[in-house]
Coordinates of C-alpha atoms and ligand atoms in Angstrom, one line a residue:
M1 CA 61.1 -25.4 -133.4
N2 CA 58.7 -28.1 -133.2
V3 CA 57.6 -30.5 -136.4
A4 CA 54.7 -32.8 -136.2
I5 CA 54.5 -37.3 -136.9
T6 CA 52.0 -40.0 -137.1
A7 CA 52.0 -42.9 -139.1
D8 CA 48.9 -45.9 -139.9
V9 CA 46.5 -44.0 -140.5
H10 CA 45.9 -46.1 -142.8
L11 CA 42.8 -44.4 -145.1
P12 CA 40.4 -46.1 -147.4
A13 CA 39.8 -46.0 -151.3
G14 CA 36.1 -45.5 -150.6
D15 CA 33.0 -43.8 -148.7
N16 CA 34.0 -46.5 -145.3
H17 CA 36.2 -45.3 -142.4
P18 CA 35.0 -41.4 -142.9
E19 CA 36.9 -41.6 -139.4
R20 CA 40.7 -41.6 -140.4
Y21 CA 40.3 -38.5 -142.7
N22 CA 38.8 -36.6 -139.8
A23 CA 41.6 -37.0 -138.0
L24 CA 44.6 -36.4 -139.8
V25 CA 41.8 -33.4 -141.2
N26 CA 42.0 -33.0 -137.2
I27 CA 45.9 -33.1 -137.0
L28 CA 46.4 -30.6 -139.1
D29 CA 44.1 -28.3 -137.4
S30 CA 45.7 -28.7 -134.3
L31 CA 49.5 -27.6 -135.8
V32 CA 47.7 -24.3 -137.9
K33 CA 46.5 -23.3 -134.6
Q34 CA 50.1 -24.0 -133.0
E35 CA 51.8 -23.0 -136.3
I36 CA 53.6 -25.8 -136.8
N37 CA 54.7 -27.0 -140.8
T38 CA 55.8 -30.0 -140.8
L39 CA 54.2 -32.7 -140.4
I40 CA 55.7 -36.0 -141.2
I41 CA 53.8 -39.9 -141.5
A42 CA 56.3 -42.4 -141.0
G43 CA 54.5 -45.2 -143.4
D44 CA 51.1 -46.4 -143.7
L45 CA 49.1 -43.3 -144.7
F46 CA 47.2 -45.1 -147.6
D47 CA 45.7 -49.0 -146.4
K48 CA 46.8 -51.6 -149.5
D49 CA 43.5 -51.1 -151.4
C50 CA 43.6 -47.2 -151.4
S51 CA 44.9 -45.9 -155.3
N52 CA 43.3 -43.3 -155.3
Y53 CA 45.1 -40.5 -153.6
S54 CA 42.7 -37.4 -154.7
R55 CA 41.1 -37.3 -151.5
F56 CA 43.9 -36.5 -150.2
E57 CA 46.3 -34.8 -152.2
E58 CA 42.5 -32.4 -151.4
I59 CA 43.1 -32.0 -148.4
C60 CA 46.3 -31.4 -148.2
R61 CA 46.0 -28.5 -150.9
Q62 CA 44.4 -26.8 -147.5
Y63 CA 47.2 -26.6 -145.1
P64 CA 49.7 -25.0 -147.9
Q65 CA 51.4 -23.8 -145.2
I66 CA 53.0 -27.9 -143.3
D67 CA 54.9 -29.1 -145.9
I68 CA 54.1 -33.4 -145.6
H69 CA 56.5 -35.9 -145.7
I70 CA 55.8 -39.3 -146.5
I71 CA 57.2 -42.4 -146.4
P72 CA 55.8 -45.4 -147.9
G73 CA 55.5 -48.5 -145.7
N74 CA 54.0 -51.3 -146.1
H75 CA 50.2 -51.6 -147.3
D76 CA 51.2 -48.0 -149.5
P77 CA 55.4 -49.8 -150.5
D78 CA 54.1 -48.6 -154.3
I79 CA 53.3 -44.6 -153.7
S80 CA 55.3 -42.2 -154.7
R81 CA 56.2 -38.7 -156.2
S82 CA 54.7 -39.1 -159.5
V83 CA 51.5 -40.6 -157.7
I84 CA 50.8 -38.3 -155.4
V85 CA 50.8 -34.3 -156.8
G86 CA 50.7 -31.3 -153.9
E87 CA 52.9 -28.7 -153.8
N88 CA 53.4 -29.4 -150.1
I89 CA 54.0 -33.0 -150.2
R90 CA 57.1 -34.6 -150.0
V91 CA 57.4 -38.8 -150.1
Y92 CA 60.1 -40.7 -149.9
N93 CA 61.1 -44.0 -152.5
S94 CA 64.3 -44.4 -151.4
P95 CA 66.7 -43.5 -148.4
A96 CA 67.8 -39.7 -148.0
L97 CA 69.0 -37.4 -146.1
Q98 CA 66.7 -34.2 -145.7
E99 CA 67.4 -31.3 -143.9
I100 CA 64.0 -30.0 -141.8
N101 CA 64.8 -26.9 -139.1
G102 CA 68.6 -27.0 -139.3
L103 CA 68.6 -30.7 -138.0
G104 CA 69.2 -33.6 -140.6
F105 CA 66.6 -36.3 -140.4
V106 CA 67.5 -39.5 -142.2
F107 CA 63.7 -41.0 -144.3
I108 CA 64.1 -44.7 -144.3
P109 CA 60.7 -45.8 -147.0
Y110 CA 59.9 -49.5 -146.4
S111 CA 61.2 -52.0 -148.3
A112 CA 60.8 -56.1 -148.0
T113 CA 64.1 -57.2 -148.6
S114 CA 66.6 -55.6 -146.5
G115 CA 66.9 -54.6 -142.8
M116 CA 66.5 -50.3 -142.0
G117 CA 70.2 -50.5 -141.3
E118 CA 71.7 -51.5 -144.4
C119 CA 69.6 -48.7 -145.4
I120 CA 71.1 -46.2 -142.9
G121 CA 74.8 -47.7 -143.6
E122 CA 74.5 -46.1 -147.6
I123 CA 73.5 -43.0 -145.9
R124 CA 75.4 -42.7 -142.3
P125 CA 74.9 -39.5 -141.8
E126 CA 77.5 -37.8 -139.5
K127 CA 76.3 -35.1 -137.5
R128 CA 73.2 -35.2 -135.7
W129 CA 70.0 -36.8 -137.1
V130 CA 66.7 -38.5 -136.3
L131 CA 65.4 -41.0 -138.1
V132 CA 62.6 -41.5 -139.4
G133 CA 61.0 -45.4 -141.1
H134 CA 58.1 -48.3 -140.8
G135 CA 59.3 -51.6 -139.3
D136 CA 59.3 -54.1 -136.0
Y137 CA 62.1 -52.5 -133.3
F138 CA 64.1 -55.5 -132.5
G139 CA 65.9 -54.1 -128.9
G140 CA 63.8 -56.7 -126.1
L141 CA 60.2 -55.5 -127.8
K142 CA 57.6 -58.1 -127.3
Q143 CA 54.8 -55.9 -128.4
R144 CA 54.2 -56.7 -132.4
N145 CA 51.6 -54.7 -135.0
P146 CA 49.0 -58.2 -134.7
Y147 CA 48.1 -57.9 -137.6
E148 CA 51.1 -58.5 -139.1
K149 CA 52.5 -61.9 -138.0
G150 CA 56.3 -62.4 -139.4
T151 CA 58.7 -59.6 -139.5
Y152 CA 58.7 -55.7 -141.2
M153 CA 61.8 -54.4 -142.2
P154 CA 63.8 -54.9 -138.7
L155 CA 65.6 -52.5 -136.8
Y156 CA 68.1 -53.3 -134.5
R157 CA 69.3 -52.7 -130.8
K158 CA 73.2 -53.3 -132.9
D159 CA 72.4 -50.7 -135.3
I160 CA 70.4 -48.0 -133.1
E161 CA 74.1 -49.1 -131.6
E162 CA 76.7 -48.6 -134.6
F163 CA 74.8 -45.4 -135.6
S164 CA 73.2 -43.7 -133.6
P165 CA 70.5 -41.3 -134.4
W166 CA 69.6 -38.9 -132.0
R167 CA 65.9 -39.6 -131.7
V168 CA 64.0 -43.1 -133.7
F169 CA 59.9 -42.1 -134.5
L170 CA 58.6 -45.6 -136.6
G171 CA 55.0 -46.4 -138.3
H172 CA 53.6 -50.2 -138.4
I173 CA 52.7 -50.7 -135.2
H174 CA 49.4 -49.2 -133.9
K175 CA 50.3 -49.6 -129.9
P176 CA 51.7 -46.4 -129.2
M177 CA 55.3 -46.8 -127.3
N178 CA 58.0 -45.5 -126.7
I179 CA 60.9 -47.3 -126.1
D180 CA 64.4 -45.1 -124.9
N181 CA 64.8 -42.9 -127.8
L182 CA 62.2 -44.0 -130.3
Y183 CA 58.8 -43.5 -130.6
Y184 CA 56.2 -45.4 -131.6
P185 CA 53.4 -43.0 -132.7
G186 CA 51.0 -45.4 -133.4
S187 CA 48.1 -44.9 -135.3
P188 CA 45.8 -41.3 -134.7
C189 CA 43.1 -42.6 -135.2
G190 CA 41.7 -46.9 -133.8
I191 CA 41.8 -49.2 -136.6
D192 CA 39.3 -51.6 -134.8
I193 CA 38.1 -52.5 -131.6
N194 CA 41.9 -53.3 -130.8
E195 CA 43.2 -50.4 -130.9
T196 CA 42.2 -48.4 -127.7
G197 CA 41.7 -45.6 -125.9
R198 CA 42.6 -42.1 -126.9
R199 CA 45.1 -41.3 -129.9
R200 CA 47.7 -39.5 -130.0
Y201 CA 50.3 -37.5 -132.8
L202 CA 54.2 -37.0 -131.6
L203 CA 55.4 -33.0 -131.0
F204 CA 59.7 -32.9 -131.1
N205 CA 61.1 -29.9 -130.9
T206 CA 64.3 -30.3 -133.2
A207 CA 66.3 -27.8 -131.2
T208 CA 65.9 -29.3 -127.3
G209 CA 65.5 -33.0 -128.6
H210 CA 62.1 -32.6 -126.1
I211 CA 59.1 -34.9 -127.3
S212 CA 55.3 -34.7 -126.5
T213 CA 52.1 -36.1 -126.6
E214 CA 48.7 -34.4 -128.3
I215 CA 46.0 -36.1 -128.2
V216 CA 43.9 -36.4 -131.5
R217 CA 40.5 -36.0 -132.1
T218 CA 38.7 -39.3 -133.2
D219 CA 35.1 -39.4 -134.4
V220 CA 35.2 -43.3 -131.7
I221 CA 37.2 -44.0 -128.8
Y222 CA 37.7 -47.7 -129.3
L223 CA 37.5 -49.3 -125.6
Q224 CA 37.3 -53.4 -124.3
E225 CA 37.2 -54.8 -120.9
K226 CA 37.2 -58.5 -119.1
F227 CA 36.0 -59.3 -116.4
L228 CA 36.6 -62.3 -114.3
V229 CA 33.8 -63.6 -113.0
I230 CA 34.8 -65.6 -108.9
P231 CA 31.2 -66.7 -107.9
D232 CA 30.9 -66.6 -103.8
E233 CA 27.5 -64.4 -102.6
N234 CA 29.0 -61.1 -103.9
E235 CA 30.4 -61.4 -107.5
V236 CA 27.9 -58.8 -108.2
A237 CA 28.3 -56.5 -105.8
R238 CA 32.5 -56.7 -106.8
L239 CA 31.8 -57.4 -110.9
R240 CA 30.0 -53.7 -110.4
N241 CA 32.7 -51.9 -108.3
D242 CA 35.3 -54.0 -111.1
A243 CA 33.0 -52.6 -113.9
E244 CA 32.8 -48.5 -112.6
G245 CA 36.7 -48.5 -111.5
R246 CA 37.5 -49.3 -115.3
I247 CA 34.9 -47.2 -116.4
A248 CA 36.3 -44.0 -113.8
A249 CA 39.8 -45.4 -115.0
W250 CA 38.7 -44.0 -119.1
G251 CA 39.1 -40.8 -117.4
L252 CA 36.0 -39.6 -120.3
N253 CA 34.8 -36.3 -120.0
Q254 CA 30.4 -36.1 -121.4
E255 CA 31.8 -35.9 -124.4
D256 CA 34.3 -39.0 -124.9
R257 CA 31.3 -40.9 -124.1
R258 CA 29.7 -40.3 -126.9
R259 CA 32.1 -41.1 -129.3
A260 CA 33.1 -43.8 -128.1
R261 CA 32.3 -47.6 -128.9
I262 CA 33.1 -49.9 -126.3
R263 CA 33.7 -54.0 -125.8
I264 CA 32.0 -56.2 -122.6
K265 CA 33.1 -59.4 -121.1
A266 CA 32.7 -61.4 -118.6
T267 CA 34.7 -65.1 -118.0
G268 CA 34.8 -66.7 -115.3
Y269 CA 32.4 -68.5 -113.4
T270 CA 28.6 -67.6 -112.2
S271 CA 25.7 -69.1 -109.7
D272 CA 24.1 -66.9 -112.5
R273 CA 24.7 -65.9 -116.2
E274 CA 21.5 -63.9 -116.4
V275 CA 22.3 -62.1 -113.4
I276 CA 26.1 -60.7 -114.4
M277 CA 24.4 -60.6 -117.7
G278 CA 21.5 -57.6 -115.6
C279 CA 24.7 -56.5 -113.9
L280 CA 27.3 -55.8 -117.0
K281 CA 24.1 -53.5 -119.2
D282 CA 23.2 -51.4 -116.3
V283 CA 26.7 -50.4 -115.7
F284 CA 27.7 -49.8 -119.0
A285 CA 23.8 -48.5 -120.2
G286 CA 25.6 -45.1 -120.9
F287 CA 27.8 -46.5 -123.6
S288 CA 27.3 -47.7 -127.3
F289 CA 28.6 -51.0 -127.8
V290 CA 31.1 -52.1 -130.8
K291 CA 28.1 -52.6 -133.8
D292 CA 25.0 -52.9 -131.5
E293 CA 26.9 -55.9 -130.0
E294 CA 25.6 -57.2 -126.1
P295 CA 28.2 -57.6 -122.8
D296 CA 29.9 -61.3 -123.9
I297 CA 29.0 -64.0 -121.6
S298 CA 29.8 -67.2 -123.9
S299 CA 32.7 -67.4 -121.4
L300 CA 31.2 -67.3 -118.6
H301 CA 30.5 -70.8 -117.1
V302 CA 27.9 -72.1 -114.5
A303 CA 29.2 -72.8 -110.9
K304 CA 26.6 -74.5 -108.7
D305 CA 29.0 -77.0 -106.8
N306 CA 29.3 -75.3 -103.2
R307 CA 32.4 -77.7 -102.4
R308 CA 34.3 -76.8 -105.3
N309 CA 33.6 -72.9 -104.6
A310 CA 35.0 -73.9 -101.1
I311 CA 38.4 -74.7 -103.0
A312 CA 38.1 -71.8 -105.6
R313 CA 38.7 -69.3 -102.8
R314 CA 41.3 -71.0 -100.9
V315 CA 43.8 -70.9 -104.2
L316 CA 42.3 -67.7 -104.7
E317 CA 43.9 -66.4 -101.4
L318 CA 46.6 -68.6 -102.0
I319 CA 47.2 -66.7 -105.2
E320 CA 47.2 -63.7 -103.9
E321 CA 49.6 -64.6 -101.6
M322 CA 52.5 -66.1 -104.2
E323 CA 55.8 -63.9 -104.3
W324 CA 55.1 -64.3 -108.5
E325 CA 56.5 -61.9 -110.8
F326 CA 53.0 -61.6 -112.1
G327 CA 53.4 -60.5 -115.8
G328 CA 57.1 -60.3 -117.1
N329 CA 57.9 -63.3 -118.0
E330 CA 55.2 -65.0 -115.8
P331 CA 51.6 -65.4 -117.1
E332 CA 49.6 -61.7 -115.8
R333 CA 47.6 -63.2 -112.3
G334 CA 44.3 -63.0 -114.5
K335 CA 45.5 -66.1 -116.3
V336 CA 46.9 -67.9 -113.8
I337 CA 43.4 -66.9 -111.6
E338 CA 41.2 -68.4 -114.9
I339 CA 43.5 -71.4 -115.5
A340 CA 43.6 -72.5 -111.8
L341 CA 39.5 -72.4 -112.4
S342 CA 39.4 -74.1 -115.3
V343 CA 40.8 -76.8 -113.6
I344 CA 38.9 -77.1 -109.7
Y345 CA 35.7 -76.2 -112.6
G346 CA 36.3 -78.3 -115.1
G347 CA 35.9 -77.7 -118.6
D348 CA 31.9 -77.4 -118.9
S349 CA 31.1 -76.8 -114.7
Ligands
LIG1 MN1 52.6 -51.3 -141.3

């Protein structure tokens, strides 16, 4: 039997961001169609400033067949059964073991003063169990929540080794991620332009342990692309080709295209900034830019010195041949190229 999992909806108090409410409704509608009766929300259901829960309660009343299990996150640590009221709503304010479909779920509400391991230790489930929490996982994971520096209710690899949950579902990191048996469903609706691509929620089969991904139909799909322009006679053709490739890689249908909000940036060096701007405007003409902005060429420099261009071309060939592990412990190839060009052209060439 499947249960659904989401997190980090960040519902606001006011009328701004209706798309976040709509994403939640879209998930609930999709659960009704699939006859799934459990939705788990792993923290940050509400934004920091939200203290009006009636709109959420109203939504829940329309789906009486779906049990909604909620833990507080760092943005909504004070939510509780006494502030959010509904027959089908359950809020966990202290670590609790709850059976769903005969499987033990350990719900750990966010705490600013303890790690997840300490809270699991209070419960020490004996049978097979699943962890639901909100915070940072430290187990070779580089990704942090970019908005929130510092550590939030850490879960360590050693906690997982000590308590061996069958599966782990965490909120807090908005980017969807899977690491072994640990899953961040990610925010079901991009909070801003930095949360790009189609969004998802998870389905978890409590009998088999199988986890699958369901797409959330969001009102907006944010997309962001950065292009490095390298000066030579083919720069425009290459940029156009690159840009068309990125659009193809988005894999959007006609309807998705209407919902897309994009941000486009060009960096590097060119002989003609106006032509580059024209090319980007042309290739992305069918899309809406976020906040009605234009392609950003503020970091695109002019390079008219043919000797430097020749040096740059040779350096790029050498970088191409380098046997480096780009990414990983070394910078990405694009970053290496960007720095090499800035050395050749100087800061204000
Ligand atoms: Mn959070």
